[in-house]
Short mmCIF file of C-alpha atoms in Angstrom, two decimals:
data_model
loop_
_atom_site.label_atom_id
_atom_site.label_comp_id
_atom_site.label_asym_id
_atom_site.label_seq_id
_atom_site.Cartn_x
_atom_site.Cartn_y
_atom_site.Cartn_z
CA MET A 1 -3.65 107.60 -68.76
CA ALA A 2 -3.43 105.51 -71.94
CA ASN A 3 -2.16 101.97 -71.58
CA LEU A 4 1.12 101.85 -73.50
CA PHE A 5 1.54 98.11 -72.90
CA PRO A 6 -1.52 96.43 -74.43
CA TYR A 7 -0.57 92.89 -73.45
CA TYR A 8 -1.50 90.56 -70.62
CA PRO A 9 1.51 88.89 -68.94
CA VAL A 10 1.61 85.10 -68.72
CA PHE A 11 4.37 82.61 -67.97
CA LEU A 12 5.16 79.66 -70.22
CA ASP A 13 6.06 76.33 -68.68
CA LEU A 14 9.05 75.34 -70.83
CA ALA A 15 10.44 72.63 -68.56
CA GLY A 16 11.31 69.64 -70.71
CA ARG A 17 10.07 71.37 -73.86
CA SER A 18 11.93 72.40 -77.01
CA VAL A 19 12.87 75.98 -77.91
CA VAL A 20 14.45 76.80 -81.27
CA LEU A 21 16.55 79.92 -81.83
CA ILE A 22 17.24 81.20 -85.34
CA GLY A 23 20.36 83.32 -85.02
CA ALA A 24 23.14 83.26 -82.46
CA ASP A 25 24.18 86.82 -81.69
CA ALA A 26 24.79 88.06 -78.13
CA ALA A 27 21.12 88.95 -77.59
CA MET A 28 20.06 85.44 -78.58
CA ALA A 29 22.67 84.02 -76.22
CA GLY A 30 21.05 85.99 -73.40
CA LEU A 31 17.70 84.47 -74.31
CA ALA A 32 19.23 81.01 -74.48
CA ARG A 33 20.44 81.34 -70.90
CA GLN A 34 16.92 82.32 -69.79
CA PHE A 35 15.35 79.36 -71.57
CA LEU A 36 17.94 76.96 -70.15
CA ALA A 37 17.21 78.29 -66.66
CA ALA A 38 13.53 77.55 -67.31
CA GLY A 39 14.40 73.92 -68.02
CA ALA A 40 13.94 74.02 -71.80
CA GLY A 41 15.99 72.16 -74.36
CA VAL A 42 17.48 74.79 -76.66
CA SER A 43 18.48 74.30 -80.30
CA VAL A 44 20.30 77.10 -82.14
CA PHE A 45 20.78 77.47 -85.90
CA ASP A 46 23.39 79.86 -87.27
CA PRO A 47 26.37 79.29 -89.60
CA ALA A 48 28.41 81.92 -87.73
CA PRO A 49 27.46 82.07 -84.04
CA SER A 50 28.76 84.75 -81.70
CA ASP A 51 31.35 84.01 -79.04
CA ALA A 52 28.61 84.45 -76.42
CA MET A 53 26.60 81.63 -77.99
CA ARG A 54 29.67 79.43 -78.51
CA ALA A 55 30.26 79.72 -74.77
CA LEU A 56 26.93 77.92 -74.26
CA GLN A 57 27.80 75.11 -76.68
CA SER A 58 27.90 72.51 -73.90
CA SER A 59 24.33 73.40 -72.85
CA VAL A 60 22.56 74.09 -76.17
CA ARG A 61 22.37 72.13 -79.42
CA LEU A 62 24.31 74.47 -81.67
CA LYS A 63 23.90 73.75 -85.39
CA LEU A 64 26.31 75.59 -87.70
CA ARG A 65 23.89 75.81 -90.62
CA ARG A 66 20.72 77.50 -91.80
CA TRP A 67 17.39 76.33 -90.45
CA ARG A 68 15.02 73.93 -92.21
CA PRO A 69 11.25 73.66 -91.67
CA ASP A 70 11.55 70.20 -90.13
CA ASP A 71 13.84 71.68 -87.45
CA PHE A 72 10.70 73.09 -85.80
CA GLN A 73 8.99 69.74 -85.32
CA GLY A 74 8.04 69.34 -81.67
CA ALA A 75 9.12 72.87 -80.74
CA ALA A 76 7.02 74.84 -78.25
CA LEU A 77 8.62 78.18 -79.16
CA VAL A 78 10.64 79.50 -82.09
CA VAL A 79 12.56 82.76 -81.66
CA CYS A 80 14.04 84.58 -84.62
CA SER A 81 16.90 87.08 -84.47
CA ALA A 82 16.23 90.62 -85.67
CA GLU A 83 19.10 90.10 -88.13
CA GLU A 84 17.31 87.28 -89.97
CA PRO A 85 16.51 88.51 -93.53
CA ARG A 86 13.25 86.54 -94.03
CA PRO A 87 11.47 86.19 -90.70
CA SER A 88 8.05 85.74 -92.34
CA ARG A 89 9.18 82.39 -93.78
CA ILE A 90 10.28 81.26 -90.33
CA ARG A 91 6.97 82.34 -88.81
CA THR A 92 5.02 80.39 -91.42
CA ALA A 93 7.14 77.28 -90.87
CA ALA A 94 6.87 77.57 -87.08
CA ARG A 95 3.11 77.93 -87.18
CA ALA A 96 2.85 74.93 -89.49
CA GLN A 97 4.43 72.92 -86.65
CA GLN A 98 2.09 74.56 -84.10
CA ALA A 99 4.96 76.37 -82.42
CA VAL A 100 4.65 79.85 -80.94
CA PHE A 101 6.77 82.41 -82.83
CA HIS A 102 8.64 85.51 -81.67
CA LEU A 103 10.66 87.93 -83.81
CA LEU A 104 13.16 89.70 -81.59
CA GLY A 105 12.52 93.43 -81.51
CA ALA A 106 9.25 93.22 -83.47
CA PRO A 107 6.34 92.30 -81.15
CA GLU A 108 3.88 93.40 -83.82
CA ASN A 109 5.07 90.50 -85.99
CA SER A 110 5.16 87.96 -83.16
CA ASP A 111 2.70 85.61 -81.49
CA VAL A 112 3.97 86.49 -78.02
CA VAL A 113 6.05 89.17 -76.32
CA LEU A 114 9.15 87.86 -74.57
CA GLY A 115 10.51 89.28 -71.35
CA GLY A 116 13.36 88.78 -68.95
CA VAL A 117 12.63 86.70 -65.86
CA SER A 118 14.13 86.63 -62.38
CA ALA A 119 13.09 83.97 -59.88
CA ALA A 120 13.24 84.11 -56.09
CA GLY A 121 11.87 80.90 -54.68
CA ALA A 122 8.22 80.67 -55.69
CA LEU A 123 8.24 84.26 -57.00
CA ALA A 124 8.91 85.09 -60.63
CA LEU A 125 9.39 88.64 -61.88
CA GLY A 126 8.81 89.17 -65.58
CA VAL A 127 9.95 92.29 -67.43
CA ALA A 128 9.12 93.12 -71.03
CA ALA A 129 9.87 96.21 -73.10
CA PRO A 130 8.54 95.49 -76.60
CA GLY A 131 10.59 97.15 -79.30
CA ALA A 132 13.43 98.18 -77.00
CA PRO A 133 16.85 96.52 -77.29
CA TRP A 134 17.07 93.26 -75.35
CA ALA A 135 19.88 94.75 -73.26
CA VAL A 136 17.39 97.30 -71.90
CA THR A 137 15.05 94.55 -70.75
CA GLU A 138 17.95 92.71 -69.16
CA ALA A 139 19.17 95.82 -67.34
CA VAL A 140 15.73 96.53 -65.88
CA ARG A 141 15.31 92.88 -64.91
CA ALA A 142 18.66 92.92 -63.10
CA ARG A 143 17.71 96.08 -61.17
CA LEU A 144 14.41 94.59 -60.05
CA ALA A 145 16.07 91.32 -59.07
CA ALA A 146 18.57 93.23 -56.94
CA ALA A 147 15.69 94.88 -55.08
CA VAL A 148 14.20 91.54 -53.99
CA PRO A 149 15.10 90.92 -50.33
CA ALA A 150 17.31 87.92 -49.63
CA GLY A 151 14.79 86.47 -47.19
CA LEU A 152 11.88 86.42 -49.62
CA PRO A 153 12.18 82.79 -50.85
CA ALA A 154 12.09 81.49 -47.27
CA PHE A 155 9.10 83.72 -46.49
CA LEU A 156 7.23 82.44 -49.54
CA GLU A 157 7.84 78.85 -48.47
CA ALA A 158 6.52 79.63 -44.98
CA ALA A 159 3.50 81.48 -46.38
CA SER A 160 2.54 78.43 -48.44
CA ARG A 161 2.57 76.33 -45.24
CA VAL A 162 0.45 78.81 -43.29
CA ARG A 163 -1.97 79.74 -46.08
CA SER A 164 -4.67 77.20 -45.19
CA ASP A 165 -4.60 78.06 -41.49
CA ALA A 166 -4.77 81.77 -42.28
CA GLY A 167 -7.84 81.13 -44.44
CA ARG A 168 -9.58 79.39 -41.55
CA ARG A 169 -8.48 81.88 -38.91
CA ILE A 170 -9.26 85.00 -40.97
CA PRO A 171 -12.36 84.21 -43.08
CA ASP A 172 -12.86 87.83 -44.18
CA ASP A 173 -11.14 88.36 -47.55
CA GLY A 174 -10.21 91.97 -46.84
CA GLN A 175 -8.74 91.26 -43.42
CA ARG A 176 -6.84 88.26 -44.73
CA ALA A 177 -5.38 90.34 -47.56
CA LYS A 178 -4.32 92.96 -45.02
CA PHE A 179 -2.62 90.29 -42.90
CA TRP A 180 -0.59 88.98 -45.83
CA SER A 181 0.23 92.47 -47.09
CA GLU A 182 1.58 93.54 -43.69
CA ALA A 183 3.49 90.28 -43.28
CA THR A 184 5.11 90.69 -46.68
CA GLU A 185 6.16 94.25 -45.88
CA ARG A 186 8.14 92.91 -42.93
CA VAL A 187 10.29 90.84 -45.29
CA PHE A 188 11.65 94.06 -46.77
CA VAL A 189 12.76 95.46 -43.40
CA SER A 190 13.84 92.28 -41.57
CA SER A 191 17.09 90.36 -41.58
CA PRO A 192 16.89 87.11 -43.61
CA LEU A 193 15.20 84.30 -41.69
CA SER A 194 14.72 80.62 -42.41
CA ALA A 195 11.38 79.24 -43.59
CA THR A 196 10.88 77.65 -40.16
CA GLU A 197 11.46 80.98 -38.43
CA TRP A 198 9.06 82.76 -40.77
CA GLU A 199 6.44 80.09 -40.22
CA ALA A 200 6.70 80.53 -36.45
CA LEU A 201 6.32 84.29 -36.80
CA LEU A 202 3.32 84.02 -39.11
CA ARG A 203 1.55 81.67 -36.73
CA GLU A 204 2.37 84.00 -33.83
CA TRP A 205 0.87 86.93 -35.73
CA LEU A 206 -2.25 84.89 -36.45
CA ASP A 207 -2.68 84.38 -32.71
CA ASP A 208 -2.47 88.11 -31.97
#
């Protein structure tokens, strides 16, 4: 079967870094919320922002004007709305400041493909649908997030505590992978437990 998604997924660490949004429609507001959740500082440039973006005014730096090239100084990522009439100029200006560029809805004209992200403890689920409306990506992301069991974050915390012991107790890579796979499956059929309870169970299973 042909690979219809010719990209390799990676996650950007945006904590404490600057993200610039050109355009402030509802789709861009959805992206702004994702970037804020990732710990980024978000600046938005649009003379006529949507109500959805205005609702984020206390969290983002909303500038009611057109962008200027020096607005990209220090930015890690610049995202341009699909409604912007001259995205190529923005891409050139962003690259001049060594910022990564994304044109919403046009991955072929972007440096990276953006996706929706849901986090559950140490787990992050990324969903991308290049070319599809952003609302589609968000809907799929929400469905996947709803399928994550409530006890998973606590299990992940416990697994990180037990990982070294499991490596010593089960030196065979295949057997160790089987142990972790079977343990993870139990999260999906068990009632939510605390990290301490999961740790006790994992250590009990190691002793079996």
